[in-house]
Structure formats: C-alpha cells, structure tokens
Amino acid sequence: MLEAQELSIGYGQVAIGTGLTLKVAQGEILCLLGPNGCGKTTLFRTLLGLLPALSGDVLLGGTPIASQRRAEIARRIAYVPQAHAPPFPFEASEVVLMGRTARLGAFAQPGRADRVAALAAMARLGIGDLACRDYSRLSGGQRQLVLIARALAQDTPLIVMDEPTASLDFGNQAQVLAQIGALVRDESPQGRGVILSTHDPDQAFALGARVLLMHRGGVMADGPAAAVLTAANLSTVYGIPVTVETTGSGRKVCLPTLDRQVTPSETPRAIPVA
Amino acid sequence: MGRGTTADVDPPRPAPTLSGALVLCLVALAFGAVMVGPYGLTPGQTLAALFGQGDRQAQIVVWSIRLPRVGAALLVGAALAAAGASYQALFRNPLVSPDILGVSAGAGLGAVAGIFLSLPVAAIQASAFVGGMAAVGFVTLVASVVRNTDRTLTLVLIGVVIGALAGAATSLLKVMADPYDQLPAITFWLLGSLAATTTEDILPALPMVLIGLVPLALLRWRINVLSLGDEEARALGVEAGRTRFFVIAAATLITASVTALAGVVGWVGLVIPHVARMLVGPGFGRLLPTSALIGAGYLLIVDTAARTIAQVEVPLGILTAVIGAPFFVWLLARGRRGWS
C-alpha cells in the first residue's frame, strides 16, 4: 500500500534521515520507535506527501505520492496528528465530519450519508456521547479519540498516527491502544494498515506490531517486535542499559536500568539503620 | 446557543429561523433609519414616499438622501463582517480583521493620493479600490517569494510590513497636502463616512461585493477545514494553497470595494463575526450569512447615530471604535476563551 525506497528526508538542504526503506501493507501495524529528534515526525510528513522527499520515492498505491492530488492521497491515507486545539469551538462531530472532505466536491457540503459515517465512527470508538460537545473543551484523551474517529470517517486503507498516546494518562493510553489494535484486526476483507510512532516499546509488544527502529537518521532494524526490540538494540538506540523481560502473563516488557550511574566506587557510604 | 444537545444525523437547523428573524429586524431598522434625520418623517409619510406618493419634498428626502445612505450602510456593514469572518477562519485567529493584509492601508493610500491630486470623487474611489487590491496583491507576491514553511504567518507578517509602508506614504501625502482644502477631506476619509454617499457611489460597489461573496459561499466547507491549519487541511484532502488564494482574493475584493465607498471603517469586521459565532457556532456555512446580516444591522445603527446625535456628522470610524473597543474587551473577559 505504502512504500518508501532509499528515502532522504529533511528540510531544505538539511537531511534528517537517509536511506530509509519501508513498506506497509493493509492489515498490519507498523510501530515506529526511536529517540527524540531521530526524524519520526519528519518521516511521517514525507510519507503523507506534506513535505517533499529530498531524494527517493514514496509510493502510495503504486504511484509516486508527489504526482497525486491531495484528495487522492486523503482517500488512501488518513493522518491522526497529536491532539491539538483548534482556534474555534467546533463540535466534536463537526471535527469528525471534516474527515469526509476528500470525498466531497470542492464546493460541496457534507450530506446525510457523511453525517451517518461520522457518527458511526464515533460510536465505534465509544465516544458517541461526545458528538455535540465543544471539541476545544474536551480532555486530551477524548480529543485523541475524536481525531481517530475522524480518520475512521475518512475511510482509508491506511492510517498514520503521530504519537497517539503522547500526553494521555495511563488509562487513556490503554484505551487508545486497544482501539488501534481492534481497528486493524476487525477490519474486513483485507484489513486496515496503521503506522504509528511511540516512545514506549512495550506498546509494540502489546499490539503485536512490526517494528521499525530508527537510529541516527536511518533504519536500524525492521521486523517483528520480538526480533527487533532486543536488549542490545534498545540499549544502543536510547543510550541506556535496557533489559527485556517476560511477565507472568507472557507479555514482554522493556525495562531501563535506572541505577546506571551508581557504579560501586560511587556507592554512598552505608548509613546504619537503627 | 441554538445548537443541538443530542446527537442527530440531520444537521441542526436553527439558522433559517435566526436568519429570518435577523432579516425582519433589518427591514424594521432600515425603515426606522429612513424616518429619522434633520427632516423628520412619520411612519405614514415614509411609507407614502416609498411608494412614490404624498409630499414631494418627503419623496426627495427618502429617495435621494436617506435610502442611498441606508443602502450603503447595510452594504458596507455586511461586506466588512463577511470579509472579517473569512479572514478569521483563514488565519485561524479570532483577533484578525479584514485589514490584516493591508487592504485598508492600501485603499487609504489610494484615496489620499486621489484627494491630493484633486481627482473627481469617482476617480478617488477607483484609486482607493486599486490601492487596496494592489496592497494585498503585493503581500501575496512577496509572501510567495519568501521561503518559510508557515505560509499563514508569512502572509500576516508581510501584511504588517506593507501596511506600515502604505501608512508612511499616506503620512507623507498628508504633510504635503493643502492644509485648508485637502487635509480635512483626507482626515475625514481616513475615519470613514457615508455622509456624501449617492446611489451612483453604491452601484459599482454592490456587484463587486456580490462577486466576492460567491466563492466564500461555495467554499464554506473547505474554509472550515482550513481553519484547522494548512497541514491538517492538506492531509484531509484540501489543496490548501489554492483555496487560501481564492478566499483571500474574494475577501479582499469585498473589503476594497466597500472601503472605496465608505473610507476606512474599523472594528466591524473584527467584532461582528464574534457575535455571529456566539449565535450559530464556528461552522462557516452558518457563520457567513449570520455575520453579514448582523454587520449590516450594526453599521446601519451606527451610521444613523453618526448623522443624528450631533449637529455635525460624526465620522463612522470614531463611533465603531468607541463601541467596538469596550465590547471586544468584554468578549475577552467573558470566559476562558473569549471567542467561544
């Protein structure tokens, strides 16, 4: 569905990443992991055709994205930005309805069928009751779900999510992740593809995702979470010792070693406890 | 608020009722405005004169003096409010007014140059119109050359620059102008007034405003999407650059036409869209007509006050500022976000 070959990304003359090759098919989750500033957001903007590639090609549905009109792109790939506040108090259902824009003529208004699709998308994510609420006054987690509903209403085979769980509390993170997992699994016949970026490697295990590990502007590893997210890879990329352990329920979790600086010679003198 | 409280597939439709009520108010206001003035008329006299009957002098007052002026006030108010609503959505900022890209400064310079050269009234108006359009054209041209990822911010900043340059040129002409003859005319024009408006002045502005409203009405859904910002609008399938160009061109045409007619009238395009947004929400499809109707009524009231509260005409720009500024402060103080 979406393919990038030997892609160089960046702004103007400054390359942020080079030699990036990746491929996403329908029915799979690709999880993008890498430290701050490694170029995840820039890569997303390039994959969405919002930023021209410095070199290399992005192919969407087999044709270069640069040659496609915005509406064509938006019928194939939906973008879920990090939750934000628009300047005007649109109702949440109006924000979702904007996902239908690519299916409307330039001068057209969304019709009844579009409203049905928007409300169905909200109902599917369990936020039907937010429809008439002021979007700008929703909580971060609610906004994120509204934006995901908008991507559903856009009805595309592929969804790109930029850190969908950033700034969400513990419960909302789990809820959003569960919805993302359900999106990819439940869809028929071919299923939907999702690319998402995250700072939490545990999420890749939880989602059973394919992982693309970025390091110093390039792809360090690409493959199933269990193969890519090894203690060695994570330690290299994030610059701290990491161990990967398996919980009692069989899920893998990544644990940074927090006492790294505490080498034996620096150990504080033992304080006698009475 | 006139907005639905339960999820419903059918769009909420408070706007037609509200629009109907607003139109009725406008008709009543217009009728009242035709009655009042130095030559006072009773409702009966006014009605008779409107249908070409009764007192000859009343007919002349109604048809040659009052109606052109009432019509001009309605047109200017509606146009400025509609343009203001468009610019606010486009620039994603509720503090934006129709002169954000320098249209008022450009039109002011054009008119002042016309007065300075002692051109006839029609030529001064044409010069103002050309000045306003040229200023915004220049802004978009310079902005397209400047390499910056934030197109909207670039436009606004260059608008400030071009506006300041035009303001400097205007000041230069004021210094050089004849202080007894030209300077009062320049000052009066820069403060805005409909005192000398005739039907002949309105006729060229009216079609321009209507032509400008067409793309705004047609693109109303895309303008909503654009108010999420360029990048999101593009990801949702909108050709943001092209759409923004058409909206700017249309809103500038509207603003330049009525500025040529009435001079620089501030605050209407800034404040009225807020009032409309409080009534019908931010959806541009409902915001545009509601803003236009409220703007028309508001400027009619202000202009009627301008010609009746004192022996001499009070410039419009002074009244709209005196009313608009405190109202705006109240809006800001009203809540967490003054524009919601």
Coordinates of C-alpha atoms in Angstrom, one line a residue:
Chain A
M1 CA 0.0 0.0 0.0
L2 CA 2.7 2.5 1.1
E3 CA 6.3 2.1 0.2
A4 CA 9.4 4.2 0.6
Q5 CA 12.6 3.4 -1.2
E6 CA 16.0 4.8 -0.2
L7 CA 14.2 7.9 1.1
S8 CA 16.1 11.0 2.2
I9 CA 14.0 13.3 4.4
G10 CA 14.6 16.8 5.8
Y11 CA 14.0 20.5 5.3
G12 CA 15.7 22.5 2.6
Q13 CA 19.3 21.3 2.4
V14 CA 19.4 19.7 5.8
A15 CA 18.9 15.9 5.7
I16 CA 17.4 14.5 8.8
G17 CA 17.3 10.9 7.7
T18 CA 18.7 9.0 4.7
G19 CA 18.4 5.5 3.1
L20 CA 15.0 4.9 4.7
T21 CA 13.3 2.0 3.1
L22 CA 10.0 0.7 4.5
K23 CA 6.8 -0.9 3.4
V24 CA 3.3 -1.1 5.0
A25 CA 0.5 -3.4 3.9
Q26 CA -3.1 -3.4 4.8
G27 CA -3.9 -5.4 7.9
E28 CA -0.6 -4.7 9.7
I29 CA 0.6 -2.3 12.3
L30 CA 4.0 -0.7 11.9
C31 CA 5.3 0.8 15.0
L32 CA 8.0 3.5 14.6
L33 CA 10.4 3.7 17.5
G34 CA 13.4 5.9 18.1
P35 CA 14.7 8.6 20.4
N36 CA 13.6 12.3 20.3
G37 CA 14.8 14.1 17.2
C38 CA 15.5 10.9 15.2
G39 CA 13.1 12.1 12.4
K40 CA 9.9 10.3 13.1
T41 CA 7.6 13.2 12.6
T42 CA 9.6 14.4 9.5
L43 CA 9.3 10.9 8.1
F44 CA 5.5 10.9 8.7
R45 CA 5.2 14.3 6.9
T46 CA 7.2 13.0 4.0
L47 CA 5.2 9.7 3.8
L48 CA 2.0 11.8 3.8
G49 CA 3.3 14.0 1.0
L50 CA 3.2 17.1 3.1
L51 CA 6.9 17.5 2.8
P52 CA 8.8 16.7 -0.4
A53 CA 11.4 14.0 -0.1
L54 CA 15.0 15.2 -0.6
S55 CA 15.6 12.0 -2.7
G56 CA 14.0 8.7 -3.2
D57 CA 10.3 7.9 -3.8
V58 CA 7.2 7.4 -1.7
L59 CA 4.8 5.2 -3.5
L60 CA 1.2 5.2 -2.4
G61 CA -1.0 2.6 -4.1
G62 CA 1.8 2.0 -6.6
T63 CA 2.2 5.6 -7.8
P64 CA 4.5 8.3 -6.6
I65 CA 2.8 10.4 -3.9
A66 CA 4.3 13.6 -5.4
S67 CA 2.2 13.2 -8.5
Q68 CA -1.1 12.7 -6.7
R69 CA -3.6 15.4 -5.8
R70 CA -4.3 16.0 -2.1
A71 CA -7.8 14.5 -2.3
E72 CA -6.5 11.3 -3.9
I73 CA -3.9 10.9 -1.2
A74 CA -6.5 11.7 1.5
R75 CA -8.8 8.9 0.2
R76 CA -5.9 6.4 0.7
I77 CA -4.2 7.6 3.8
A78 CA -5.6 9.3 6.9
Y79 CA -3.5 11.3 9.3
V80 CA -4.0 11.5 13.1
P81 CA -2.0 14.4 14.4
Q82 CA -1.1 14.7 18.1
A83 CA -4.2 16.1 19.9
H84 CA -4.4 19.8 19.4
A85 CA -6.8 22.7 20.0
P86 CA -8.4 24.4 17.0
P87 CA -8.9 28.1 17.3
F88 CA -12.7 27.9 17.1
P89 CA -15.1 25.8 19.2
F90 CA -16.3 23.3 16.7
E91 CA -18.5 20.5 17.9
A92 CA -16.7 17.1 18.1
S93 CA -19.0 15.7 15.4
E94 CA -18.0 18.6 13.1
V95 CA -14.4 17.8 13.6
V96 CA -15.1 14.1 12.7
L97 CA -17.2 15.2 9.7
M98 CA -14.1 17.0 8.3
G99 CA -12.7 13.6 7.6
R100 CA -15.2 13.3 4.8
T101 CA -13.8 16.3 2.9
A102 CA -11.7 14.2 0.4
R103 CA -14.9 12.5 -0.7
L104 CA -16.7 15.8 -1.4
G105 CA -16.5 18.1 -4.4
A106 CA -14.7 21.4 -4.0
F107 CA -17.9 23.3 -3.5
A108 CA -19.9 20.5 -1.8
Q109 CA -21.2 20.3 1.8
P110 CA -21.2 17.0 3.7
G111 CA -24.6 15.4 3.4
R112 CA -26.6 12.9 5.4
A113 CA -24.5 9.9 4.4
D114 CA -21.4 11.8 5.6
R115 CA -23.1 12.6 8.9
V116 CA -24.1 8.9 9.3
A117 CA -20.5 7.9 8.6
A118 CA -19.1 10.4 11.1
L119 CA -21.5 9.4 13.9
A120 CA -20.8 5.7 13.2
A121 CA -17.1 6.3 13.5
M122 CA -17.6 8.0 16.9
A123 CA -20.0 5.2 18.0
R124 CA -17.4 2.6 17.1
L125 CA -14.8 4.2 19.3
G126 CA -17.4 4.5 22.1
I127 CA -17.4 8.3 22.0
G128 CA -20.9 8.8 20.5
D129 CA -21.9 10.9 23.6
L130 CA -19.2 13.4 22.7
A131 CA -20.8 14.3 19.4
C132 CA -22.3 17.6 20.4
R133 CA -19.6 18.6 22.9
D134 CA -17.2 21.5 22.2
Y135 CA -14.1 19.9 20.8
S136 CA -11.8 22.6 22.3
R137 CA -13.0 21.8 25.8
L138 CA -12.5 18.0 25.6
S139 CA -9.7 16.3 27.6
G140 CA -6.6 15.2 25.7
G141 CA -7.7 11.6 25.6
Q142 CA -11.1 12.5 24.3
R143 CA -9.6 14.7 21.6
Q144 CA -7.3 11.9 20.5
L145 CA -10.2 9.6 20.2
V146 CA -12.1 12.2 18.2
L147 CA -9.2 12.5 15.8
I148 CA -9.0 8.8 15.4
A149 CA -12.8 8.8 14.7
R150 CA -12.1 11.4 12.0
A151 CA -9.5 9.1 10.4
L152 CA -12.1 6.3 10.5
A153 CA -14.7 8.6 8.9
Q154 CA -12.1 9.3 6.2
D155 CA -12.4 5.6 5.5
T156 CA -8.9 4.9 4.2
P157 CA -7.0 1.7 3.9
L158 CA -4.1 3.3 5.8
I159 CA -3.9 5.5 8.9
V160 CA -0.8 7.3 10.1
M161 CA -0.8 8.3 13.8
D162 CA 1.8 10.6 15.3
E163 CA 2.4 9.5 18.9
P164 CA -1.3 8.7 19.5
T165 CA -0.7 8.0 23.2
A166 CA 1.6 11.0 24.0
S167 CA 0.1 13.2 26.7
L168 CA -2.5 10.6 27.7
D169 CA -2.9 9.3 31.1
F170 CA -2.4 5.6 32.0
G171 CA -6.0 4.5 31.4
N172 CA -6.5 6.5 28.2
Q173 CA -3.2 5.1 26.8
A174 CA -4.5 1.6 27.2
Q175 CA -7.9 2.5 25.8
V176 CA -6.5 4.2 22.7
L177 CA -4.1 1.3 22.1
A178 CA -6.9 -1.2 22.4
Q179 CA -8.9 0.7 19.8
I180 CA -5.9 0.8 17.4
G181 CA -5.4 -3.0 17.8
A182 CA -9.1 -3.6 17.2
L183 CA -9.1 -1.3 14.1
V184 CA -6.5 -3.5 12.4
R185 CA -7.9 -6.8 13.5
D186 CA -11.6 -6.4 13.0
E187 CA -11.5 -4.9 9.5
S188 CA -12.5 -7.0 6.6
P189 CA -11.8 -8.1 4.0
Q190 CA -8.1 -7.0 3.7
G191 CA -7.9 -5.0 6.8
R192 CA -6.6 -1.6 7.5
G193 CA -3.0 -0.7 7.9
V194 CA -1.7 1.5 10.7
I195 CA 1.6 3.3 11.1
L196 CA 2.2 4.8 14.5
S197 CA 5.1 6.3 16.3
T198 CA 5.5 5.9 20.1
H199 CA 8.1 6.4 22.8
D200 CA 7.0 3.2 24.6
P201 CA 8.5 0.0 23.2
D202 CA 6.0 -2.0 25.4
Q203 CA 3.2 -0.8 23.1
A204 CA 4.8 -2.5 20.2
F205 CA 4.7 -5.8 22.1
A206 CA 1.2 -5.2 23.3
L207 CA 0.0 -4.5 19.7
G208 CA 1.9 -7.4 18.2
A209 CA 3.3 -4.9 15.8
R210 CA 6.0 -4.9 13.3
V211 CA 8.7 -2.5 14.5
L212 CA 10.9 -0.1 12.6
L213 CA 13.7 1.1 14.9
M214 CA 15.2 4.4 13.9
H215 CA 18.7 5.4 14.9
R216 CA 20.8 8.4 13.7
G217 CA 18.5 9.2 10.8
G218 CA 18.4 5.6 9.4
V219 CA 16.6 2.4 9.9
M220 CA 18.5 0.2 12.4
A221 CA 16.1 -2.7 12.3
D222 CA 12.8 -3.7 10.8
G223 CA 10.8 -6.8 11.8
P224 CA 8.6 -8.4 14.4
A225 CA 8.7 -6.7 17.8
A226 CA 10.3 -9.7 19.4
A227 CA 13.1 -9.8 16.9
V228 CA 13.8 -6.0 16.8
L229 CA 13.3 -4.9 20.4
T230 CA 16.2 -6.8 21.9
A231 CA 18.0 -5.5 24.9
A232 CA 21.1 -4.8 22.7
N233 CA 19.2 -2.8 20.1
L234 CA 17.3 -0.7 22.6
S235 CA 20.4 0.0 24.6
T236 CA 22.2 1.2 21.5
V237 CA 19.4 3.4 20.3
Y238 CA 18.4 5.0 23.6
G239 CA 21.9 5.0 25.1
I240 CA 20.9 3.4 28.4
P241 CA 21.1 -0.2 29.5
V242 CA 17.8 -1.9 28.9
T243 CA 16.6 -5.3 29.7
V244 CA 13.6 -7.1 28.1
E245 CA 11.7 -9.4 30.4
T246 CA 8.6 -11.5 30.1
T247 CA 5.8 -11.0 32.6
G248 CA 3.9 -13.8 34.3
S249 CA 1.1 -13.4 31.7
G250 CA 3.6 -13.9 28.9
R251 CA 3.9 -10.3 27.7
K252 CA 7.2 -8.8 27.1
V253 CA 8.2 -5.5 28.7
C254 CA 11.3 -3.3 28.3
L255 CA 12.9 -2.0 31.5
P256 CA 15.6 0.6 31.6
T257 CA 18.2 0.2 34.2
L258 CA 17.9 3.3 36.4
D259 CA 20.9 2.7 38.6
R260 CA 23.3 3.1 35.7
Q261 CA 25.3 5.9 37.3
V262 CA 25.7 4.1 40.5
T263 CA 29.0 2.3 40.0
P264 CA 30.5 0.5 43.0
S265 CA 33.1 3.2 43.7
E266 CA 30.4 5.8 43.9
T267 CA 28.1 3.9 46.2
P268 CA 27.3 6.2 49.1
R269 CA 28.6 5.1 52.4
A270 CA 26.2 2.8 54.1
I271 CA 24.0 4.5 56.6
P272 CA 23.5 2.3 59.6
V273 CA 19.8 1.8 60.2
A274 CA 18.9 1.5 63.8
Chain B
M1 CA -27.0 29.0 21.8
G2 CA -29.3 27.5 19.1
R3 CA -27.2 24.3 18.9
G4 CA -28.4 20.8 19.3
T5 CA -27.9 19.0 22.5
T6 CA -28.3 15.4 21.3
A7 CA -26.6 13.5 18.5
D8 CA -28.6 13.6 15.4
V9 CA -27.9 12.6 11.9
D10 CA -29.8 15.5 10.4
P11 CA -27.9 18.8 10.6
P12 CA -29.0 21.2 13.2
R13 CA -31.1 23.9 11.5
P14 CA -31.5 26.9 13.8
A15 CA -30.0 29.2 11.2
P16 CA -33.0 29.7 8.8
T17 CA -35.2 30.8 11.7
L18 CA -32.5 33.0 13.0
S19 CA -31.8 34.4 9.6
G20 CA -35.5 35.1 9.1
A21 CA -35.6 37.0 12.4
L22 CA -32.5 38.9 11.5
V23 CA -33.9 39.9 8.1
L24 CA -37.1 41.1 9.8
C25 CA -35.0 43.2 12.2
L26 CA -33.0 44.6 9.4
V27 CA -36.2 45.7 7.5
A28 CA -37.6 47.3 10.6
L29 CA -34.2 49.1 11.3
A30 CA -34.0 50.3 7.8
F31 CA -37.5 51.7 7.9
G32 CA -36.7 53.5 11.1
A33 CA -33.4 54.8 9.7
V34 CA -35.3 56.3 6.7
M35 CA -37.6 58.1 9.1
V36 CA -35.1 59.8 11.3
G37 CA -32.9 62.8 10.4
P38 CA -33.0 66.6 10.4
Y39 CA -36.1 66.4 8.2
G40 CA -38.2 64.1 10.4
L41 CA -40.8 61.8 8.8
T42 CA -43.8 60.0 10.4
P43 CA -44.2 56.3 9.5
G44 CA -47.1 57.2 7.3
Q45 CA -45.2 59.8 5.4
T46 CA -42.3 57.4 4.9
L47 CA -44.5 54.6 3.6
A48 CA -46.2 57.0 1.2
A49 CA -42.9 58.4 0.0
L50 CA -41.5 54.9 -0.5
F51 CA -44.5 54.2 -2.9
G52 CA -44.0 57.5 -4.7
Q53 CA -46.9 59.2 -3.1
G54 CA -47.6 62.2 -0.8
D55 CA -45.4 65.1 -0.1
R56 CA -43.0 65.9 -2.9
Q57 CA -40.2 67.0 -0.5
A58 CA -40.6 63.9 1.6
Q59 CA -40.2 61.8 -1.5
I60 CA -37.0 63.6 -2.5
V61 CA -35.6 63.1 1.1
V62 CA -36.4 59.4 1.1
W63 CA -35.3 58.5 -2.4
S64 CA -32.3 60.8 -2.9
I65 CA -30.8 61.1 0.6
R66 CA -32.0 58.6 3.1
L67 CA -32.3 55.4 1.0
P68 CA -28.9 55.6 -0.7
R69 CA -27.3 56.1 2.7
V70 CA -29.3 53.3 4.4
G71 CA -28.4 51.0 1.5
A72 CA -24.7 52.0 1.7
A73 CA -24.6 51.3 5.5
L74 CA -26.2 47.9 5.0
L75 CA -23.8 47.0 2.2
V76 CA -20.7 48.2 4.0
G77 CA -21.6 46.5 7.3
A78 CA -22.5 43.2 5.7
A79 CA -19.4 43.2 3.5
L80 CA -16.9 44.1 6.3
A81 CA -18.4 41.5 8.6
A82 CA -18.4 38.8 5.9
A83 CA -14.8 39.5 5.0
G84 CA -13.8 39.6 8.7
A85 CA -15.4 36.2 9.3
S86 CA -13.5 34.8 6.3
Y87 CA -10.1 36.2 7.3
Q88 CA -10.6 35.0 10.9
A89 CA -11.3 31.4 9.7
L90 CA -8.4 31.5 7.2
F91 CA -5.8 32.9 9.5
R92 CA -7.1 30.7 12.4
N93 CA -7.1 33.7 14.6
P94 CA -10.2 35.4 16.1
L95 CA -8.2 38.7 16.5
V96 CA -7.9 39.2 12.8
S97 CA -9.8 41.9 11.0
P98 CA -10.4 42.5 7.2
D99 CA -7.4 44.8 7.0
I100 CA -4.9 42.1 8.2
L101 CA -3.2 42.0 4.8
G102 CA -3.0 45.8 4.4
V103 CA -6.2 46.3 2.3
S104 CA -7.2 49.4 4.4
A105 CA -3.8 50.9 4.4
G106 CA -3.5 50.4 0.6
A107 CA -7.0 51.8 0.0
G108 CA -6.3 54.7 2.3
L109 CA -3.1 55.5 0.3
G110 CA -5.0 55.2 -3.0
A111 CA -7.8 57.6 -1.8
V112 CA -5.4 60.0 -0.2
A113 CA -3.4 60.1 -3.4
G114 CA -6.6 60.8 -5.3
I115 CA -7.6 63.6 -3.0
F116 CA -4.0 65.0 -3.2
L117 CA -4.2 65.1 -7.0
S118 CA -7.7 66.8 -6.7
L119 CA -9.3 64.0 -8.7
P120 CA -13.1 63.7 -9.1
V121 CA -14.9 61.6 -6.5
A122 CA -15.4 58.6 -8.7
A123 CA -11.7 58.6 -9.5
I124 CA -10.8 58.8 -5.8
Q125 CA -13.0 55.8 -5.2
A126 CA -11.4 53.9 -8.0
S127 CA -8.0 54.8 -6.8
A128 CA -8.9 53.6 -3.3
F129 CA -10.1 50.3 -4.7
V130 CA -7.0 49.8 -6.8
G131 CA -4.8 50.7 -3.8
G132 CA -6.5 48.1 -1.6
M133 CA -6.3 45.3 -4.1
A134 CA -2.7 46.2 -5.0
A135 CA -1.5 46.2 -1.4
V136 CA -2.9 42.6 -0.9
G137 CA -1.6 41.5 -4.3
F138 CA 1.8 42.8 -3.3
V139 CA 1.6 41.0 0.1
T140 CA 0.8 37.6 -1.5
L141 CA 3.5 38.2 -4.2
V142 CA 6.2 38.9 -1.6
A143 CA 5.0 36.0 0.6
S144 CA 5.3 33.6 -2.3
V145 CA 8.9 34.6 -2.7
V146 CA 9.8 34.3 1.0
R147 CA 10.8 30.7 1.8
N148 CA 9.1 29.8 5.0
T149 CA 7.2 26.7 6.0
D150 CA 4.4 28.7 7.8
R151 CA 2.6 30.3 4.9
T152 CA -0.1 31.9 7.0
L153 CA 2.3 33.6 9.4
T154 CA 4.4 34.8 6.5
L155 CA 1.4 36.4 4.9
V156 CA 0.4 38.2 8.1
L157 CA 3.9 39.5 8.8
I158 CA 4.3 40.8 5.3
G159 CA 0.8 42.3 5.5
V160 CA 2.1 44.3 8.6
V161 CA 5.2 45.4 6.6
I162 CA 3.2 46.5 3.5
G163 CA 0.6 48.2 5.7
A164 CA 3.3 50.2 7.5
L165 CA 4.8 51.3 4.2
A166 CA 1.5 52.4 2.8
G167 CA 0.8 54.2 6.1
A168 CA 4.2 56.0 5.8
A169 CA 3.3 57.1 2.2
T170 CA -0.1 58.3 3.4
S171 CA 1.5 60.4 6.1
L172 CA 3.9 61.9 3.6
L173 CA 1.0 62.9 1.4
K174 CA -0.8 64.4 4.4
V175 CA 2.3 66.5 5.2
M176 CA 2.4 67.7 1.6
A177 CA -1.4 68.3 1.2
D178 CA -3.1 71.7 1.3
P179 CA -4.0 72.1 5.0
Y180 CA -7.2 74.1 4.3
D181 CA -8.7 72.2 1.5
Q182 CA -7.3 68.7 1.1
L183 CA -6.2 67.8 4.6
P184 CA -9.8 67.9 6.1
A185 CA -11.0 65.7 3.2
I186 CA -8.2 63.3 3.8
T187 CA -8.8 63.1 7.5
F188 CA -12.5 62.6 7.1
W189 CA -11.9 59.9 4.5
L190 CA -9.5 58.0 6.7
L191 CA -12.0 58.0 9.5
G192 CA -14.8 56.6 7.3
S193 CA -18.1 58.2 6.4
L194 CA -21.2 57.7 4.4
A195 CA -22.2 61.4 4.5
A196 CA -21.8 62.1 0.8
T197 CA -23.0 58.7 -0.5
T198 CA -25.2 58.7 -3.5
T199 CA -26.8 55.9 -5.5
E200 CA -24.1 56.3 -8.1
D201 CA -21.5 55.5 -5.5
I202 CA -23.2 52.3 -4.4
L203 CA -23.8 50.9 -7.8
P204 CA -20.1 50.0 -8.6
A205 CA -19.5 48.5 -5.1
L206 CA -22.6 46.3 -5.0
P207 CA -21.7 43.9 -7.8
M208 CA -18.1 43.7 -6.5
V209 CA -19.3 42.6 -3.1
L210 CA -21.7 40.0 -4.6
I211 CA -18.9 38.6 -6.8
G212 CA -16.7 38.3 -3.8
L213 CA -19.3 36.6 -1.7
V214 CA -19.8 33.8 -4.3
P215 CA -16.5 31.9 -3.8
L216 CA -16.8 32.4 0.0
A217 CA -20.3 30.8 0.0
L218 CA -19.2 28.0 -2.4
L219 CA -16.0 27.2 -0.4
R220 CA -17.7 27.3 3.0
W221 CA -16.9 23.7 4.0
R222 CA -13.3 23.9 2.8
I223 CA -12.9 27.1 4.8
N224 CA -13.9 25.2 8.0
V225 CA -11.3 22.6 7.2
L226 CA -8.6 25.3 6.5
S227 CA -9.2 26.7 10.0
L228 CA -7.5 23.5 11.4
G229 CA -4.3 24.7 9.8
D230 CA -2.6 24.1 6.5
E231 CA -1.0 20.7 7.2
E232 CA -4.1 19.1 8.6
A233 CA -6.3 20.6 5.8
R234 CA -3.9 19.1 3.2
A235 CA -3.9 15.7 5.0
L236 CA -7.8 15.9 4.8
G237 CA -7.6 16.4 1.0
V238 CA -7.8 20.2 0.6
E239 CA -5.4 21.9 -1.8
A240 CA -4.7 24.5 1.0
G241 CA -2.6 27.0 -1.1
R242 CA -5.1 27.3 -3.9
T243 CA -8.1 27.5 -1.6
R244 CA -6.5 30.1 0.5
F245 CA -5.7 32.2 -2.6
F246 CA -9.3 32.2 -3.7
V247 CA -10.6 33.1 -0.2
I248 CA -8.1 36.0 0.1
A249 CA -8.9 37.3 -3.3
A250 CA -12.6 37.2 -2.6
A251 CA -12.4 38.8 0.9
T252 CA -10.1 41.5 -0.4
L253 CA -12.4 42.3 -3.3
I254 CA -15.2 42.8 -0.8
T255 CA -13.2 44.9 1.6
A256 CA -11.6 47.1 -1.1
S257 CA -14.9 47.8 -2.7
V258 CA -16.6 49.0 0.4
T259 CA -13.6 50.8 1.7
A260 CA -13.6 52.7 -1.6
L261 CA -17.2 53.6 -0.9
A262 CA -17.1 54.4 2.8
G263 CA -13.5 55.1 3.8
V264 CA -11.7 53.2 6.5
V265 CA -14.3 51.8 8.9
G266 CA -12.6 49.7 11.6
W267 CA -13.8 47.2 14.2
V268 CA -16.9 45.9 12.3
G269 CA -15.1 43.1 10.7
L270 CA -13.3 42.2 13.9
V271 CA -16.2 42.3 16.4
I272 CA -19.3 41.2 14.4
P273 CA -18.0 37.7 13.5
H274 CA -17.6 37.0 17.2
V275 CA -21.2 37.9 17.9
A276 CA -22.3 35.7 15.0
R277 CA -20.1 32.9 16.3
M278 CA -21.8 33.1 19.7
L279 CA -25.2 32.7 18.0
V280 CA -24.5 30.0 15.4
G281 CA -21.1 28.4 16.3
P282 CA -18.0 28.4 14.1
G283 CA -19.4 26.5 11.1
F284 CA -18.6 28.8 8.2
G285 CA -21.8 27.8 6.3
R286 CA -23.9 29.5 9.0
L287 CA -21.3 32.0 10.2
L288 CA -21.0 33.8 6.8
P289 CA -24.7 34.8 6.3
T290 CA -25.2 35.5 10.1
S291 CA -22.2 37.8 10.2
A292 CA -23.3 39.6 7.1
L293 CA -26.8 40.2 8.5
I294 CA -25.6 41.3 11.9
G295 CA -22.9 43.5 10.3
A296 CA -25.5 45.2 8.1
G297 CA -27.8 46.0 11.0
Y298 CA -24.9 47.1 13.3
L299 CA -23.5 49.6 10.8
L300 CA -26.9 50.9 9.9
I301 CA -27.5 51.7 13.6
V302 CA -24.0 53.3 13.9
D303 CA -24.4 55.3 10.8
T304 CA -27.9 56.5 11.8
A305 CA -26.4 57.6 15.1
A306 CA -23.5 59.3 13.2
R307 CA -25.8 61.6 11.3
T308 CA -28.3 62.3 14.1
I309 CA -26.5 62.5 17.5
A310 CA -24.8 65.8 16.8
Q311 CA -25.1 68.9 14.7
V312 CA -22.2 67.8 12.6
E313 CA -21.5 64.4 11.1
V314 CA -19.5 62.1 13.4
P315 CA -17.0 60.0 11.4
L316 CA -18.0 56.4 11.3
G317 CA -14.6 55.1 12.3
I318 CA -14.8 57.0 15.6
L319 CA -18.1 55.6 16.6
T320 CA -17.3 52.0 15.6
A321 CA -14.1 52.2 17.6
V322 CA -15.9 53.7 20.7
I323 CA -18.5 51.0 20.6
G324 CA -16.2 48.2 19.3
A325 CA -13.3 48.5 21.7
P326 CA -15.1 48.1 25.0
F327 CA -17.3 45.4 23.5
F328 CA -14.2 43.5 22.5
V329 CA -12.7 43.8 25.9
W330 CA -16.0 42.4 27.3
L331 CA -15.8 39.5 24.9
L332 CA -12.3 38.7 26.0
A333 CA -13.2 38.9 29.7
R334 CA -16.3 36.8 29.3
G335 CA -14.7 33.4 29.5
R336 CA -11.8 31.1 29.3
R337 CA -11.7 31.7 25.6
G338 CA -13.4 34.9 24.6
W339 CA -14.3 33.8 21.1
S340 CA -16.2 30.6 22.0

